[in-house]
Amino acid sequence: MSGRKKTLLKVIILGDSGVGKTSLMQQFVNNKFSHQYKATIGADFLTKDITIDGNKQVTLQIWDTAGQERFQSLGVAFYRGADCCVLCYDVTNEKSLNNLSSWKDEFLVQSNVSNPQDFPFIIIGNKIDVDENKKISSLSKKLNNITNNQLGGLNYPVFETSAKDAINVESAFEVVAKMALQQEELNDANGNDVSDDYNDAINIHLEGDSGNCAC
Amino acid sequence: MNKDKSVLQGCLSTISHQSNLMKQNLNDNNLLVALKNSSNFLNELRVNQLSPKQYYELYISIFDSLEYLCNHLAGSYNMKKKKNKDTSFLSDLYELVQYSGNIVPRLYMMIAVGTTFISTGDAPTEAIMKDMIEMCRGVQNPIRGLFLRYYLSQKIKDLLPISNEHEFNNTVEFLINNFIEMNKLWVRLQHQGHSSERELRYKERKELKILVGSNLVRLSQIIDDYNDDHYSSSNFYMKKIFPIITEQIIQCIDPLAQSYLIDVIIQIFPVNFHFKTLNELLTKVILNLNPMLNKSELIDTLIDRFINYNDDEINLNDFEKPEDFEILKKSLFDNFWKFYLSLVDKNLPIKEHSNILVNYLKLSINFDRDNYENLNRIYQFLSEYNFDENEGENVENLHEKEEIWLNLLIIPIRNFESIINLLNLPFFSEIFNKLTNKSYQKTICLEILNKLLDAEDIIITSTDDIDIVFKYLLVLIKESTELNISTKMGITKSFKINDNKTLTNDFLTNQNKICKILSKLNHKSTDFSNKVSDLIYIKKKYLSKNISSIILTYPTLIQLILNNLRFLGMIRKSDIKVVNQFKGLSMILDELYEYHGDYYSDLIVSLYLNLAIVCDSLNLSTLTFEIFNKIFIIFEEKLILGQGSPSNLLNINNDPHNSLNYNSIQYQTIVTVVNKLYFVRNLSKDDYQSLITKVTLYGSKLLKKQDQCRGVFNCSHLFWWTEPSPYQVEDSEEKDEEESKETKETEETKETEETKETEDHEEPEEIVEPKEKYLFKDDKRVLECLQKSLRTADSCIDPYLSNQLFIEILNKCLVFEIYGNEMITANYINRLIELIKTNLDNLVDTNNLKDNDDKEFKLYVEIKSFFNRTLTFIEQQKEDEERFLDIET
């Protein structure tokens, strides 16, 4: 085989409706922003090739999801195999901040990751371009409560971004990519790719030489 | 369900297994074997038993595996191209995979290879796209077909060519084609299988809906992305996209498809597109949807979009706004209204009416806050439209209808700025009046009342405004005093007035709120005369309509009128008009007395007293005199005859020894009258003397000895003025405009006390200059009063009470001694002290007071210490009061 294959890293963006998930992804991948709000239907991804640490070429497959449940009618099978999960909130919407932990829980339940304890999440607070008076009051304190809560705290890196003015978006996704790569390497090393779970529960009707693939 | 799960697990492990083999073979450069592996796992997509959600899991898993394949192919293509090797293998592969045995795997492979080929940039894109979309027709099983086409759309979305108009048009056609075919598959699914499975099919279709919607998302994206000189995305949408896709939606007749797809259109196309197509969307599309469909949900979504857009409008730059935005904004409501009028012909369920109209209210409030015409249109329609035409008039319908009315009336009350304008809408009140459910009317009136109370600005500024508002408040004023069961059983709080009437706590609260409205009425205006006539107008037309309300609102009303009249009097002096208004106020008091005199005479007396004091301060001596006489009539009628109920003294433990513990309502009234009368300064001497003599007489005729005694010695003060009246109004140049609270007035007048002129009492007309204060003093009368008190005290049978009263009288004597009454001499006081001493000694002897627990002993100790305190006071006073030197303690 000629040439090294590029590592594919799967990233899921979650958060309440209207926090700017699509805008963040569009800003990162296409450097575009539109004020026109369009709801996201179902889930879809964009890919972007980036270089980490100056030498590692990776392809980020970023999944944008519908914040409105009615547009997620087929379920969330695409969570599987994710390498990193981005939890988004809107700095002007306190409810979206408070919902972060339920998004995290939902992800862990549905994605079936092998290391839920140390699976890489990051938190992005979007829309920092808005007027100060529109922002959640004493935001940093509330955020601190959420991230440092002993019981199910979201002790993850936090970025405050503006998809509109392209503030911090690049650097946030750089961290996302690094964390995802680490997770991917961890999975490779353990050989516990999600697909192996199925090999354990293998059905009799398959050809008997299923063990051979492990070499 | 479990069976399905094991099928799913089986499929997934096959896919995983084959996919691993594929990867291995790819790495080993066994491309053909790898393709065989892919074909094997793709075969799993032919499974039938899975629900759409489960099928989606297979799809995701396969998608990942095919991505690996595609990346590999793209990688080797690029490698070969770099090395200038032959790269025709991709086009060969595209042909090759078409020989695969089964159609589903074949088409997935074709799309995977085809799109990879396109991604290299060296492929005949147009031909391949056409080929792929045509071939997809081969799969007519709905679920498989839908996912296959979804795969096509997902794989090609970043490759869609739009570099020129031709490509763009082809791309749009491609997407629309895919959308139409997917919609057909989706709708057809409903009719598959046995009719008993209809519910299951419906559920499956609901899960599949996002696949169909994804095409519209791509369309929305692509018309945004395309750029050309003469191209405008909104025009393109209006002319090309909108007619075709809505045509499809209307034709499919299927309610699920229609409601979902219209929802998606509303959600994923920008609002400025909707501005342009609104009329068509409403009258040509939504109006023609399946009659079973609830249109109100769509209207709700659409209006929400407009409202959010309007809220964010400042954020939009001009590019993103429609050119004629302002005009479009104005016609927005008209368009919606036109739509509604055509909709109502179609036998709309009543719930739908309500949902739509609530949304219209929201729209109107958001876009055109000051335009009340739209609201009036809605109310006019409500009042004229016969909802029950087709359902027959019955109680349930009526109830439902009125509930809707209620909701539609309340929303604007909460949200509109000017409640007066709202209430003034002719059809608002018409609907209100049509409500047969009185509790709904009451709910609305309460909303109005609360809104008025919350308002910071003055709302009611004219007589017209008063009528507009009080027409509604009248409902609360006239509220039936009949009690419901829960009140009767004591579950909800209630209270009694006039012995026989029980009122609810709610009623009390409401009247209380109405009183607050009265005080907010134009409160910043300085046109006191106008304010007084407004208040009297409200009283005549509204407050007087319910006897129960009179008792609760009149006291506030009277006090407010009085405050205003006081200012008016200060400005205009004894203008005949002012005098007449005072007379008018007195008549309102009479009215209150007429209805409630039997039970609240003490309250009425204090209101009359306030009136009298203000009259006196304005030097309206005739009125003052008359009002006092009226007070005496009340005293005689209601209090001496014992009918006036002690409204707030019911629970006081009557201890005759405690002078602060008023023994009777009659006594209390005398003290109140004395307190006010003491500061009346402008009556002629004759009038004043006649009044104070009368009051002293009443005091001396009270029922109990202790009341008589205390009554009379309190009256003695009326004969000996020691200080100017705090109520006196100065003839100041500055009229204070802001203060309306009586307490403030008092403070103010106190401050200016020093410079105030008081008029000579015997010749009130001749006031020339500020001169020495004249203070009425009649030392002989004072002595008489004290003598009378002493005699009464002496005649008490209870020796403890008798002595208690003696000491109280002693204290009075000291006061008069201080204020220089020559008749109350040191000698007189000494004799009184001597008397008390002897009496107290006798008490100990005759009653053998020793035991500490004895009640009488305690009483004795209390009286003794009271006496001792008095003596200590005298000793202290000797230091600065010469007159006390002769008193022997």
JSON list of C-alpha atoms in Angstrom, two decimals, chain B residues 24-204:
[
{"chain": "B", "resi": 24, "resn": "GLN", "atom": "CA", "xyz": [-7.53, -6.13, 5.12]},
{"chain": "B", "resi": 25, "resn": "ASN", "atom": "CA", "xyz": [-7.89, -6.93, 1.46]},
{"chain": "B", "resi": 26, "resn": "LEU", "atom": "CA", "xyz": [-7.57, -3.30, 0.52]},
{"chain": "B", "resi": 27, "resn": "ASN", "atom": "CA", "xyz": [-4.37, -3.06, 2.49]},
{"chain": "B", "resi": 28, "resn": "ASP", "atom": "CA", "xyz": [-3.17, -6.19, 0.72]},
{"chain": "B", "resi": 29, "resn": "ASN", "atom": "CA", "xyz": [-4.11, -4.64, -2.62]},
{"chain": "B", "resi": 30, "resn": "ASN", "atom": "CA", "xyz": [-6.70, -7.32, -3.32]},
{"chain": "B", "resi": 31, "resn": "LEU", "atom": "CA", "xyz": [-9.15, -4.78, -4.71]},
{"chain": "B", "resi": 32, "resn": "LEU", "atom": "CA", "xyz": [-11.53, -7.23, -6.33]},
{"chain": "B", "resi": 33, "resn": "VAL", "atom": "CA", "xyz": [-11.81, -9.36, -3.21]},
{"chain": "B", "resi": 34, "resn": "ALA", "atom": "CA", "xyz": [-12.35, -6.22, -1.22]},
{"chain": "B", "resi": 35, "resn": "LEU", "atom": "CA", "xyz": [-15.18, -5.25, -3.54]},
{"chain": "B", "resi": 36, "resn": "LYS", "atom": "CA", "xyz": [-16.66, -8.67, -3.00]},
{"chain": "B", "resi": 37, "resn": "ASN", "atom": "CA", "xyz": [-16.49, -8.04, 0.75]},
{"chain": "B", "resi": 38, "resn": "SER", "atom": "CA", "xyz": [-18.27, -4.76, 0.32]},
{"chain": "B", "resi": 39, "resn": "SER", "atom": "CA", "xyz": [-20.90, -6.37, -1.79]},
{"chain": "B", "resi": 40, "resn": "ASN", "atom": "CA", "xyz": [-21.34, -8.90, 1.00]},
{"chain": "B", "resi": 41, "resn": "PHE", "atom": "CA", "xyz": [-21.94, -6.39, 3.73]},
{"chain": "B", "resi": 42, "resn": "LEU", "atom": "CA", "xyz": [-24.14, -4.33, 1.44]},
{"chain": "B", "resi": 43, "resn": "ASN", "atom": "CA", "xyz": [-26.30, -7.39, 1.04]},
{"chain": "B", "resi": 44, "resn": "GLU", "atom": "CA", "xyz": [-27.35, -6.90, 4.65]},
{"chain": "B", "resi": 45, "resn": "LEU", "atom": "CA", "xyz": [-29.27, -3.83, 3.52]},
{"chain": "B", "resi": 46, "resn": "ARG", "atom": "CA", "xyz": [-31.73, -6.15, 1.82]},
{"chain": "B", "resi": 47, "resn": "VAL", "atom": "CA", "xyz": [-33.05, -7.28, 5.15]},
{"chain": "B", "resi": 48, "resn": "ASN", "atom": "CA", "xyz": [-36.78, -6.84, 5.67]},
{"chain": "B", "resi": 49, "resn": "GLN", "atom": "CA", "xyz": [-37.51, -7.29, 9.35]},
{"chain": "B", "resi": 50, "resn": "LEU", "atom": "CA", "xyz": [-35.95, -4.11, 10.65]},
{"chain": "B", "resi": 51, "resn": "SER", "atom": "CA", "xyz": [-37.61, -0.90, 11.75]},
{"chain": "B", "resi": 52, "resn": "PRO", "atom": "CA", "xyz": [-36.35, 2.30, 10.10]},
{"chain": "B", "resi": 53, "resn": "LYS", "atom": "CA", "xyz": [-34.32, 3.17, 13.19]},
{"chain": "B", "resi": 54, "resn": "GLN", "atom": "CA", "xyz": [-32.59, -0.19, 13.14]},
{"chain": "B", "resi": 55, "resn": "TYR", "atom": "CA", "xyz": [-32.07, 0.02, 9.41]},
{"chain": "B", "resi": 56, "resn": "TYR", "atom": "CA", "xyz": [-30.45, 3.38, 10.02]},
{"chain": "B", "resi": 57, "resn": "GLU", "atom": "CA", "xyz": [-27.94, 1.68, 12.30]},
{"chain": "B", "resi": 58, "resn": "LEU", "atom": "CA", "xyz": [-27.00, -0.67, 9.49]},
{"chain": "B", "resi": 59, "resn": "TYR", "atom": "CA", "xyz": [-26.80, 2.30, 7.18]},
{"chain": "B", "resi": 60, "resn": "ILE", "atom": "CA", "xyz": [-24.43, 4.20, 9.44]},
{"chain": "B", "resi": 61, "resn": "SER", "atom": "CA", "xyz": [-22.21, 1.20, 9.88]},
{"chain": "B", "resi": 62, "resn": "ILE", "atom": "CA", "xyz": [-22.13, 0.57, 6.14]},
{"chain": "B", "resi": 63, "resn": "PHE", "atom": "CA", "xyz": [-21.59, 4.22, 5.44]},
{"chain": "B", "resi": 64, "resn": "ASP", "atom": "CA", "xyz": [-18.44, 4.17, 7.57]},
{"chain": "B", "resi": 65, "resn": "SER", "atom": "CA", "xyz": [-17.14, 1.06, 5.80]},
{"chain": "B", "resi": 66, "resn": "LEU", "atom": "CA", "xyz": [-17.83, 2.49, 2.35]},
{"chain": "B", "resi": 67, "resn": "GLU", "atom": "CA", "xyz": [-16.07, 5.69, 3.39]},
{"chain": "B", "resi": 68, "resn": "TYR", "atom": "CA", "xyz": [-13.01, 3.59, 4.05]},
{"chain": "B", "resi": 69, "resn": "LEU", "atom": "CA", "xyz": [-13.30, 2.10, 0.60]},
{"chain": "B", "resi": 70, "resn": "CYS", "atom": "CA", "xyz": [-13.82, 5.50, -1.02]},
{"chain": "B", "resi": 71, "resn": "ASN", "atom": "CA", "xyz": [-10.87, 7.03, 0.79]},
{"chain": "B", "resi": 72, "resn": "HIS", "atom": "CA", "xyz": [-8.73, 4.15, -0.28]},
{"chain": "B", "resi": 73, "resn": "LEU", "atom": "CA", "xyz": [-9.80, 4.49, -3.91]},
{"chain": "B", "resi": 74, "resn": "ALA", "atom": "CA", "xyz": [-9.30, 8.24, -3.86]},
{"chain": "B", "resi": 75, "resn": "GLY", "atom": "CA", "xyz": [-5.90, 7.74, -2.23]},
{"chain": "B", "resi": 76, "resn": "SER", "atom": "CA", "xyz": [-4.63, 5.32, -4.85]},
{"chain": "B", "resi": 77, "resn": "TYR", "atom": "CA", "xyz": [-6.09, 7.48, -7.64]},
{"chain": "B", "resi": 78, "resn": "ASN", "atom": "CA", "xyz": [-4.17, 10.50, -6.42]},
{"chain": "B", "resi": 79, "resn": "MET", "atom": "CA", "xyz": [-1.04, 8.43, -5.98]},
{"chain": "B", "resi": 80, "resn": "LYS", "atom": "CA", "xyz": [-1.24, 7.16, -9.51]},
{"chain": "B", "resi": 81, "resn": "LYS", "atom": "CA", "xyz": [-2.00, 10.58, -10.87]},
{"chain": "B", "resi": 82, "resn": "LYS", "atom": "CA", "xyz": [1.04, 11.98, -9.09]},
{"chain": "B", "resi": 83, "resn": "LYS", "atom": "CA", "xyz": [3.19, 9.34, -10.66]},
{"chain": "B", "resi": 84, "resn": "ASN", "atom": "CA", "xyz": [1.53, 9.97, -14.04]},
{"chain": "B", "resi": 85, "resn": "LYS", "atom": "CA", "xyz": [0.28, 6.45, -14.16]},
{"chain": "B", "resi": 86, "resn": "ASP", "atom": "CA", "xyz": [-2.90, 5.30, -15.81]},
{"chain": "B", "resi": 87, "resn": "THR", "atom": "CA", "xyz": [-5.88, 6.40, -13.76]},
{"chain": "B", "resi": 88, "resn": "SER", "atom": "CA", "xyz": [-8.62, 4.85, -15.79]},
{"chain": "B", "resi": 89, "resn": "PHE", "atom": "CA", "xyz": [-9.25, 2.21, -13.12]},
{"chain": "B", "resi": 90, "resn": "LEU", "atom": "CA", "xyz": [-11.94, 4.34, -11.47]},
{"chain": "B", "resi": 91, "resn": "SER", "atom": "CA", "xyz": [-14.08, 4.58, -14.57]},
{"chain": "B", "resi": 92, "resn": "ASP", "atom": "CA", "xyz": [-13.52, 0.89, -15.16]},
{"chain": "B", "resi": 93, "resn": "LEU", "atom": "CA", "xyz": [-14.53, 0.22, -11.61]},
{"chain": "B", "resi": 94, "resn": "TYR", "atom": "CA", "xyz": [-17.68, 2.28, -12.07]},
{"chain": "B", "resi": 95, "resn": "GLU", "atom": "CA", "xyz": [-18.64, -0.05, -14.93]},
{"chain": "B", "resi": 96, "resn": "LEU", "atom": "CA", "xyz": [-17.46, -3.14, -13.10]},
{"chain": "B", "resi": 97, "resn": "VAL", "atom": "CA", "xyz": [-19.55, -2.75, -9.96]},
{"chain": "B", "resi": 98, "resn": "GLN", "atom": "CA", "xyz": [-22.67, -2.70, -12.11]},
{"chain": "B", "resi": 99, "resn": "TYR", "atom": "CA", "xyz": [-22.25, -6.41, -12.65]},
{"chain": "B", "resi": 100, "resn": "SER", "atom": "CA", "xyz": [-22.91, -7.08, -9.03]},
{"chain": "B", "resi": 101, "resn": "GLY", "atom": "CA", "xyz": [-25.78, -9.54, -8.65]},
{"chain": "B", "resi": 102, "resn": "ASN", "atom": "CA", "xyz": [-28.20, -7.71, -6.43]},
{"chain": "B", "resi": 103, "resn": "ILE", "atom": "CA", "xyz": [-29.53, -4.33, -7.16]},
{"chain": "B", "resi": 104, "resn": "VAL", "atom": "CA", "xyz": [-29.16, -2.78, -3.71]},
{"chain": "B", "resi": 105, "resn": "PRO", "atom": "CA", "xyz": [-25.46, -3.60, -3.26]},
{"chain": "B", "resi": 106, "resn": "ARG", "atom": "CA", "xyz": [-24.87, -2.77, -6.90]},
{"chain": "B", "resi": 107, "resn": "LEU", "atom": "CA", "xyz": [-26.30, 0.73, -6.60]},
{"chain": "B", "resi": 108, "resn": "TYR", "atom": "CA", "xyz": [-24.51, 1.51, -3.32]},
{"chain": "B", "resi": 109, "resn": "MET", "atom": "CA", "xyz": [-21.25, 0.45, -4.91]},
{"chain": "B", "resi": 110, "resn": "MET", "atom": "CA", "xyz": [-22.03, 2.49, -7.96]},
{"chain": "B", "resi": 111, "resn": "ILE", "atom": "CA", "xyz": [-22.69, 5.58, -5.93]},
{"chain": "B", "resi": 112, "resn": "ALA", "atom": "CA", "xyz": [-19.60, 5.02, -3.79]},
{"chain": "B", "resi": 113, "resn": "VAL", "atom": "CA", "xyz": [-17.34, 4.61, -6.79]},
{"chain": "B", "resi": 114, "resn": "GLY", "atom": "CA", "xyz": [-19.18, 7.19, -8.89]},
{"chain": "B", "resi": 115, "resn": "THR", "atom": "CA", "xyz": [-18.93, 9.94, -6.32]},
{"chain": "B", "resi": 116, "resn": "THR", "atom": "CA", "xyz": [-15.30, 9.11, -5.64]},
{"chain": "B", "resi": 117, "resn": "PHE", "atom": "CA", "xyz": [-14.70, 9.39, -9.34]},
{"chain": "B", "resi": 118, "resn": "ILE", "atom": "CA", "xyz": [-16.45, 12.76, -9.43]},
{"chain": "B", "resi": 119, "resn": "SER", "atom": "CA", "xyz": [-14.39, 13.91, -6.48]},
{"chain": "B", "resi": 120, "resn": "THR", "atom": "CA", "xyz": [-11.20, 13.43, -8.47]},
{"chain": "B", "resi": 121, "resn": "GLY", "atom": "CA", "xyz": [-12.34, 16.17, -10.78]},
{"chain": "B", "resi": 122, "resn": "ASP", "atom": "CA", "xyz": [-11.55, 14.10, -13.85]},
{"chain": "B", "resi": 123, "resn": "ALA", "atom": "CA", "xyz": [-14.93, 12.49, -14.29]},
{"chain": "B", "resi": 124, "resn": "PRO", "atom": "CA", "xyz": [-17.83, 13.27, -16.62]},
{"chain": "B", "resi": 125, "resn": "THR", "atom": "CA", "xyz": [-19.80, 14.60, -13.69]},
{"chain": "B", "resi": 126, "resn": "GLU", "atom": "CA", "xyz": [-23.04, 15.39, -15.44]},
{"chain": "B", "resi": 127, "resn": "ALA", "atom": "CA", "xyz": [-23.29, 11.98, -17.08]},
{"chain": "B", "resi": 128, "resn": "ILE", "atom": "CA", "xyz": [-22.49, 10.10, -13.90]},
{"chain": "B", "resi": 129, "resn": "MET", "atom": "CA", "xyz": [-25.00, 12.10, -11.88]},
{"chain": "B", "resi": 130, "resn": "LYS", "atom": "CA", "xyz": [-27.68, 11.46, -14.44]},
{"chain": "B", "resi": 131, "resn": "ASP", "atom": "CA", "xyz": [-26.78, 7.81, -14.53]},
{"chain": "B", "resi": 132, "resn": "MET", "atom": "CA", "xyz": [-26.89, 7.40, -10.78]},
{"chain": "B", "resi": 133, "resn": "ILE", "atom": "CA", "xyz": [-30.21, 9.14, -10.28]},
{"chain": "B", "resi": 134, "resn": "GLU", "atom": "CA", "xyz": [-31.75, 7.14, -13.11]},
{"chain": "B", "resi": 135, "resn": "MET", "atom": "CA", "xyz": [-30.45, 3.84, -11.79]},
{"chain": "B", "resi": 136, "resn": "CYS", "atom": "CA", "xyz": [-31.88, 4.57, -8.36]},
{"chain": "B", "resi": 137, "resn": "ARG", "atom": "CA", "xyz": [-35.33, 4.11, -9.85]},
{"chain": "B", "resi": 138, "resn": "GLY", "atom": "CA", "xyz": [-34.55, 0.42, -9.85]},
{"chain": "B", "resi": 139, "resn": "VAL", "atom": "CA", "xyz": [-35.15, 0.17, -6.13]},
{"chain": "B", "resi": 140, "resn": "GLN", "atom": "CA", "xyz": [-38.82, 0.54, -5.43]},
{"chain": "B", "resi": 141, "resn": "ASN", "atom": "CA", "xyz": [-38.94, -0.96, -1.97]},
{"chain": "B", "resi": 142, "resn": "PRO", "atom": "CA", "xyz": [-39.68, 2.20, 0.03]},
{"chain": "B", "resi": 143, "resn": "ILE", "atom": "CA", "xyz": [-37.31, 1.82, 2.97]},
{"chain": "B", "resi": 144, "resn": "ARG", "atom": "CA", "xyz": [-34.39, 0.54, 0.89]},
{"chain": "B", "resi": 145, "resn": "GLY", "atom": "CA", "xyz": [-35.08, 3.07, -1.80]},
{"chain": "B", "resi": 146, "resn": "LEU", "atom": "CA", "xyz": [-35.23, 5.94, 0.64]},
{"chain": "B", "resi": 147, "resn": "PHE", "atom": "CA", "xyz": [-31.92, 5.05, 2.27]},
{"chain": "B", "resi": 148, "resn": "LEU", "atom": "CA", "xyz": [-30.27, 4.43, -1.07]},
{"chain": "B", "resi": 149, "resn": "ARG", "atom": "CA", "xyz": [-31.31, 7.84, -2.33]},
{"chain": "B", "resi": 150, "resn": "TYR", "atom": "CA", "xyz": [-30.29, 9.34, 0.99]},
{"chain": "B", "resi": 151, "resn": "TYR", "atom": "CA", "xyz": [-26.86, 7.79, 0.47]},
{"chain": "B", "resi": 152, "resn": "LEU", "atom": "CA", "xyz": [-26.70, 9.33, -2.97]},
{"chain": "B", "resi": 153, "resn": "SER", "atom": "CA", "xyz": [-27.64, 12.73, -1.65]},
{"chain": "B", "resi": 154, "resn": "GLN", "atom": "CA", "xyz": [-25.21, 12.49, 1.26]},
{"chain": "B", "resi": 155, "resn": "LYS", "atom": "CA", "xyz": [-22.30, 11.40, -0.89]},
{"chain": "B", "resi": 156, "resn": "ILE", "atom": "CA", "xyz": [-22.82, 13.99, -3.57]},
{"chain": "B", "resi": 157, "resn": "LYS", "atom": "CA", "xyz": [-23.65, 17.02, -1.48]},
{"chain": "B", "resi": 158, "resn": "ASP", "atom": "CA", "xyz": [-20.12, 18.45, -1.52]},
{"chain": "B", "resi": 159, "resn": "LEU", "atom": "CA", "xyz": [-19.59, 17.59, -5.16]},
{"chain": "B", "resi": 160, "resn": "LEU", "atom": "CA", "xyz": [-22.64, 19.23, -6.69]},
{"chain": "B", "resi": 161, "resn": "PRO", "atom": "CA", "xyz": [-21.43, 21.32, -9.59]},
{"chain": "B", "resi": 162, "resn": "ILE", "atom": "CA", "xyz": [-22.56, 24.95, -9.57]},
{"chain": "B", "resi": 163, "resn": "SER", "atom": "CA", "xyz": [-19.78, 26.76, -11.37]},
{"chain": "B", "resi": 164, "resn": "ASN", "atom": "CA", "xyz": [-22.06, 27.99, -14.16]},
{"chain": "B", "resi": 165, "resn": "GLU", "atom": "CA", "xyz": [-25.76, 28.38, -14.81]},
{"chain": "B", "resi": 166, "resn": "HIS", "atom": "CA", "xyz": [-26.04, 25.18, -16.76]},
{"chain": "B", "resi": 167, "resn": "GLU", "atom": "CA", "xyz": [-24.45, 23.17, -13.98]},
{"chain": "B", "resi": 168, "resn": "PHE", "atom": "CA", "xyz": [-26.50, 24.94, -11.38]},
{"chain": "B", "resi": 169, "resn": "ASN", "atom": "CA", "xyz": [-29.75, 24.20, -13.18]},
{"chain": "B", "resi": 170, "resn": "ASN", "atom": "CA", "xyz": [-28.76, 20.56, -13.61]},
{"chain": "B", "resi": 171, "resn": "THR", "atom": "CA", "xyz": [-27.89, 20.31, -9.95]},
{"chain": "B", "resi": 172, "resn": "VAL", "atom": "CA", "xyz": [-31.19, 21.81, -8.89]},
{"chain": "B", "resi": 173, "resn": "GLU", "atom": "CA", "xyz": [-33.00, 19.46, -11.20]},
{"chain": "B", "resi": 174, "resn": "PHE", "atom": "CA", "xyz": [-31.03, 16.55, -9.77]},
{"chain": "B", "resi": 175, "resn": "LEU", "atom": "CA", "xyz": [-32.00, 17.46, -6.21]},
{"chain": "B", "resi": 176, "resn": "ILE", "atom": "CA", "xyz": [-35.62, 18.11, -7.06]},
{"chain": "B", "resi": 177, "resn": "ASN", "atom": "CA", "xyz": [-35.79, 14.84, -8.92]},
{"chain": "B", "resi": 178, "resn": "ASN", "atom": "CA", "xyz": [-34.39, 12.98, -5.94]},
{"chain": "B", "resi": 179, "resn": "PHE", "atom": "CA", "xyz": [-36.83, 14.78, -3.66]},
{"chain": "B", "resi": 180, "resn": "ILE", "atom": "CA", "xyz": [-39.84, 13.89, -5.80]},
{"chain": "B", "resi": 181, "resn": "GLU", "atom": "CA", "xyz": [-38.85, 10.25, -6.03]},
{"chain": "B", "resi": 182, "resn": "MET", "atom": "CA", "xyz": [-38.15, 9.98, -2.32]},
{"chain": "B", "resi": 183, "resn": "ASN", "atom": "CA", "xyz": [-41.45, 11.59, -1.50]},
{"chain": "B", "resi": 184, "resn": "LYS", "atom": "CA", "xyz": [-43.25, 9.09, -3.70]},
{"chain": "B", "resi": 185, "resn": "LEU", "atom": "CA", "xyz": [-41.52, 6.17, -2.01]},
{"chain": "B", "resi": 186, "resn": "TRP", "atom": "CA", "xyz": [-42.31, 7.63, 1.37]},
{"chain": "B", "resi": 187, "resn": "VAL", "atom": "CA", "xyz": [-45.98, 8.16, 0.60]},
{"chain": "B", "resi": 188, "resn": "ARG", "atom": "CA", "xyz": [-46.29, 4.76, -1.00]},
{"chain": "B", "resi": 189, "resn": "LEU", "atom": "CA", "xyz": [-45.00, 3.03, 2.13]},
{"chain": "B", "resi": 190, "resn": "GLN", "atom": "CA", "xyz": [-48.26, 3.99, 3.83]},
{"chain": "B", "resi": 191, "resn": "HIS", "atom": "CA", "xyz": [-50.21, 1.74, 1.52]},
{"chain": "B", "resi": 192, "resn": "GLN", "atom": "CA", "xyz": [-48.06, -1.36, 1.82]},
{"chain": "B", "resi": 193, "resn": "GLY", "atom": "CA", "xyz": [-49.00, -4.46, 3.69]},
{"chain": "B", "resi": 194, "resn": "HIS", "atom": "CA", "xyz": [-52.25, -5.35, 5.37]},
{"chain": "B", "resi": 195, "resn": "SER", "atom": "CA", "xyz": [-54.62, -2.55, 6.35]},
{"chain": "B", "resi": 196, "resn": "SER", "atom": "CA", "xyz": [-54.30, -3.61, 10.00]},
{"chain": "B", "resi": 197, "resn": "GLU", "atom": "CA", "xyz": [-50.68, -2.45, 9.84]},
{"chain": "B", "resi": 198, "resn": "ARG", "atom": "CA", "xyz": [-51.63, 1.08, 8.96]},
{"chain": "B", "resi": 199, "resn": "GLU", "atom": "CA", "xyz": [-50.60, 2.44, 12.35]},
{"chain": "B", "resi": 200, "resn": "LEU", "atom": "CA", "xyz": [-47.25, 0.68, 12.15]},
{"chain": "B", "resi": 201, "resn": "ARG", "atom": "CA", "xyz": [-46.67, 2.04, 8.66]},
{"chain": "B", "resi": 202, "resn": "TYR", "atom": "CA", "xyz": [-47.51, 5.51, 9.89]},
{"chain": "B", "resi": 203, "resn": "LYS", "atom": "CA", "xyz": [-45.00, 5.17, 12.69]},
{"chain": "B", "resi": 204, "resn": "GLU", "atom": "CA", "xyz": [-42.33, 3.93, 10.33]}
]
